[in-house]
């Protein structure tokens, strides 16, 4: 894609590509620490999903894991179990590429710390598929970190293990807390810190300006972007107005997947504005829209799960545990 054709999101993703390349150019480095605020973490999530499902632009294979970090004694076991599940899920894809699908997760060595066993799994996978990619990029982005100090110690053990130069690790540190600052200070050669920064509101505005043209799709996009931008600024009245306009367009055009997007946005706005009953009604309406997505649309099943998870989360917040 020519640079002139890149949209606002692609420009930001390209910046992350360049930061990653700068990291991999350092032979001694093993772990890249991105210090990011909430806006930037959203772009990083897109970056990881893009390179997981549609590798492009970077000659490395990205494998992200969101396994929660509860403590130092259980994380390696949970992570290796997730790795096995992930590999079982891609075996058929490897055959089609074609690549050898016979790799097996190495058995853990008794008495060794968990991070050493994880390092062995990473190195073994990369060695088995050497030539299919330049580097193996393992993104460790726990959905929950129960012990920030333990997470820092565990990562320090990992980067001091026998990781080969073509195995690299990516982590995201919360800009508000920076719990991994001691790791960066203790391992200046093995750990590189970068601080990408993006304004999601600005991205939304640029996307809306780039759209051009006319028709219901353009009108929906402008209302939807308006909802996101106003919500980010906590202008909930304007956000609700834009969201309802986007929902009206999607409903008129019978676009159930976009009805889900608009309705979920409205539900989040209601929740943020402390209107729980309307938020719950919005999440339940989103479930109905998700169930109306045609079977041939591959996004339908994912939307069905996401909307039901949203309902469950709202029920949990209301302490309706059994129903959740």
mmCIF file of N, CA, C and O in Angstrom, residues 191-225:
data_model
loop_
_atom_site.group_PDB
_atom_site.id
_atom_site.type_symbol
_atom_site.label_atom_id
_atom_site.label_comp_id
_atom_site.label_asym_id
_atom_site.label_seq_id
_atom_site.Cartn_x
_atom_site.Cartn_y
_atom_site.Cartn_z
ATOM 1 N N UNK A 191 16.830 -5.168 28.019
ATOM 2 C CA UNK A 191 15.490 -4.569 27.981
ATOM 3 C C UNK A 191 15.561 -3.181 27.354
ATOM 4 O O UNK A 191 16.337 -2.330 27.794
ATOM 5 N N UNK A 192 14.751 -2.967 26.326
ATOM 6 C CA UNK A 192 14.659 -1.656 25.686
ATOM 7 C C UNK A 192 13.289 -1.067 25.997
ATOM 8 O O UNK A 192 12.266 -1.733 25.837
ATOM 9 N N UNK A 193 13.276 0.175 26.447
ATOM 10 C CA UNK A 193 12.024 0.865 26.742
ATOM 11 C C UNK A 193 11.731 1.886 25.653
ATOM 12 O O UNK A 193 12.607 2.679 25.277
ATOM 13 N N UNK A 194 10.510 1.874 25.158
ATOM 14 C CA UNK A 194 10.032 2.869 24.203
ATOM 15 C C UNK A 194 8.700 3.404 24.712
ATOM 16 O O UNK A 194 7.968 2.704 25.419
ATOM 17 N N UNK A 195 8.390 4.642 24.352
ATOM 18 C CA UNK A 195 7.162 5.276 24.847
ATOM 19 C C UNK A 195 6.342 5.820 23.680
ATOM 20 O O UNK A 195 6.318 7.040 23.435
ATOM 21 N N UNK A 196 5.668 4.946 22.939
ATOM 22 C CA UNK A 196 4.779 5.445 21.880
ATOM 23 C C UNK A 196 3.593 6.168 22.506
ATOM 24 O O UNK A 196 3.166 5.824 23.617
ATOM 25 N N UNK A 197 3.073 7.162 21.814
ATOM 26 C CA UNK A 197 1.931 7.908 22.372
ATOM 27 C C UNK A 197 1.001 8.323 21.244
ATOM 28 O O UNK A 197 1.424 8.980 20.295
ATOM 29 N N UNK A 198 -0.261 7.915 21.373
ATOM 30 C CA UNK A 198 -1.267 8.229 20.367
ATOM 31 C C UNK A 198 -2.516 8.777 21.034
ATOM 32 O O UNK A 198 -2.853 8.390 22.156
ATOM 33 N N UNK A 199 -3.206 9.658 20.328
ATOM 34 C CA UNK A 199 -4.468 10.229 20.785
ATOM 35 C C UNK A 199 -5.577 9.587 19.960
ATOM 36 O O UNK A 199 -5.730 9.880 18.776
ATOM 37 N N UNK A 200 -6.346 8.687 20.590
ATOM 38 C CA UNK A 200 -7.382 7.977 19.855
ATOM 39 C C UNK A 200 -8.450 8.935 19.331
ATOM 40 O O UNK A 200 -8.983 8.752 18.237
ATOM 41 N N UNK A 201 -8.755 9.970 20.096
ATOM 42 C CA UNK A 201 -9.724 10.957 19.619
ATOM 43 C C UNK A 201 -9.286 11.591 18.312
ATOM 44 O O UNK A 201 -10.091 11.789 17.391
ATOM 45 N N UNK A 202 -8.001 11.903 18.206
ATOM 46 C CA UNK A 202 -7.471 12.472 16.974
ATOM 47 C C UNK A 202 -7.556 11.461 15.831
ATOM 48 O O UNK A 202 -7.865 11.815 14.688
ATOM 49 N N UNK A 203 -7.313 10.190 16.151
ATOM 50 C CA UNK A 203 -7.435 9.144 15.130
ATOM 51 C C UNK A 203 -8.866 9.094 14.604
ATOM 52 O O UNK A 203 -9.091 9.015 13.394
ATOM 53 N N UNK A 204 -9.851 9.134 15.500
ATOM 54 C CA UNK A 204 -11.252 9.107 15.082
ATOM 55 C C UNK A 204 -11.558 10.284 14.149
ATOM 56 O O UNK A 204 -12.217 10.130 13.118
ATOM 57 N N UNK A 205 -11.090 11.472 14.547
ATOM 58 C CA UNK A 205 -11.385 12.654 13.729
ATOM 59 C C UNK A 205 -10.744 12.539 12.348
ATOM 60 O O UNK A 205 -11.343 12.918 11.335
ATOM 61 N N UNK A 206 -9.529 12.032 12.304
ATOM 62 C CA UNK A 206 -8.855 11.870 11.008
ATOM 63 C C UNK A 206 -9.574 10.850 10.135
ATOM 64 O O UNK A 206 -9.729 11.049 8.931
ATOM 65 N N UNK A 207 -10.037 9.758 10.765
ATOM 66 C CA UNK A 207 -10.759 8.756 9.994
ATOM 67 C C UNK A 207 -12.038 9.326 9.402
ATOM 68 O O UNK A 207 -12.385 9.049 8.247
ATOM 69 N N UNK A 208 -12.750 10.120 10.194
ATOM 70 C CA UNK A 208 -13.978 10.714 9.692
ATOM 71 C C UNK A 208 -13.696 11.671 8.540
ATOM 72 O O UNK A 208 -14.418 11.713 7.543
ATOM 73 N N UNK A 209 -12.612 12.450 8.660
ATOM 74 C CA UNK A 209 -12.268 13.410 7.607
ATOM 75 C C UNK A 209 -11.813 12.715 6.333
ATOM 76 O O UNK A 209 -12.020 13.205 5.216
ATOM 77 N N UNK A 210 -11.197 11.528 6.490
ATOM 78 C CA UNK A 210 -10.692 10.806 5.328
ATOM 79 C C UNK A 210 -11.801 10.145 4.525
ATOM 80 O O UNK A 210 -11.628 9.822 3.352
ATOM 81 N N UNK A 211 -12.959 9.901 5.200
ATOM 82 C CA UNK A 211 -14.001 9.102 4.568
ATOM 83 C C UNK A 211 -14.485 9.646 3.243
ATOM 84 O O UNK A 211 -14.503 8.964 2.233
ATOM 85 N N UNK A 212 -14.905 10.917 3.217
ATOM 86 C CA UNK A 212 -15.414 11.510 1.993
ATOM 87 C C UNK A 212 -16.636 10.771 1.481
ATOM 88 O O UNK A 212 -17.193 9.900 2.120
ATOM 89 N N UNK A 213 -17.067 11.126 0.302
ATOM 90 C CA UNK A 213 -18.163 10.434 -0.357
ATOM 91 C C UNK A 213 -19.493 10.718 0.305
ATOM 92 O O UNK A 213 -19.661 11.665 1.069
ATOM 93 N N UNK A 214 -20.494 9.884 -0.042
ATOM 94 C CA UNK A 214 -21.833 10.060 0.499
ATOM 95 C C UNK A 214 -22.476 8.695 0.629
ATOM 96 O O UNK A 214 -21.872 7.674 0.345
ATOM 97 N N UNK A 215 -23.716 8.675 1.088
ATOM 98 C CA UNK A 215 -24.424 7.420 1.250
ATOM 99 C C UNK A 215 -24.527 7.018 2.702
ATOM 100 O O UNK A 215 -23.880 7.609 3.580
ATOM 101 N N UNK A 216 -25.332 5.999 2.992
ATOM 102 C CA UNK A 216 -25.573 5.608 4.388
ATOM 103 C C UNK A 216 -24.314 5.146 5.116
ATOM 104 O O UNK A 216 -24.190 5.364 6.315
ATOM 105 N N UNK A 217 -23.382 4.501 4.408
ATOM 106 C CA UNK A 217 -22.159 4.054 5.067
ATOM 107 C C UNK A 217 -21.346 5.220 5.593
ATOM 108 O O UNK A 217 -20.827 5.173 6.710
ATOM 109 N N UNK A 218 -21.235 6.256 4.793
ATOM 110 C CA UNK A 218 -20.493 7.454 5.208
ATOM 111 C C UNK A 218 -21.207 8.143 6.364
ATOM 112 O O UNK A 218 -20.585 8.579 7.337
ATOM 113 N N UNK A 219 -22.545 8.226 6.278
ATOM 114 C CA UNK A 219 -23.316 8.875 7.345
ATOM 115 C C UNK A 219 -23.165 8.099 8.648
ATOM 116 O O UNK A 219 -22.962 8.684 9.725
ATOM 117 N N UNK A 220 -23.249 6.754 8.565
ATOM 118 C CA UNK A 220 -23.067 5.945 9.774
ATOM 119 C C UNK A 220 -21.705 6.207 10.375
ATOM 120 O O UNK A 220 -21.594 6.410 11.588
ATOM 121 N N UNK A 221 -20.655 6.193 9.541
ATOM 122 C CA UNK A 221 -19.297 6.358 10.053
ATOM 123 C C UNK A 221 -19.142 7.698 10.770
ATOM 124 O O UNK A 221 -18.540 7.767 11.849
ATOM 125 N N UNK A 222 -19.692 8.754 10.204
ATOM 126 C CA UNK A 222 -19.543 10.072 10.823
ATOM 127 C C UNK A 222 -20.253 10.127 12.174
ATOM 128 O O UNK A 222 -19.730 10.678 13.150
ATOM 129 N N UNK A 223 -21.467 9.543 12.242
ATOM 130 C CA UNK A 223 -22.175 9.529 13.524
ATOM 131 C C UNK A 223 -21.443 8.653 14.545
ATOM 132 O O UNK A 223 -21.346 9.008 15.725
ATOM 133 N N UNK A 224 -20.941 7.521 14.082
ATOM 134 C CA UNK A 224 -20.261 6.600 14.991
ATOM 135 C C UNK A 224 -18.978 7.227 15.543
ATOM 136 O O UNK A 224 -18.704 7.158 16.751
ATOM 137 N N UNK A 225 -18.206 7.856 14.657
ATOM 138 C CA UNK A 225 -16.991 8.530 15.107
ATOM 139 C C UNK A 225 -17.342 9.678 16.043
ATOM 140 O O UNK A 225 -16.666 9.922 17.047
#
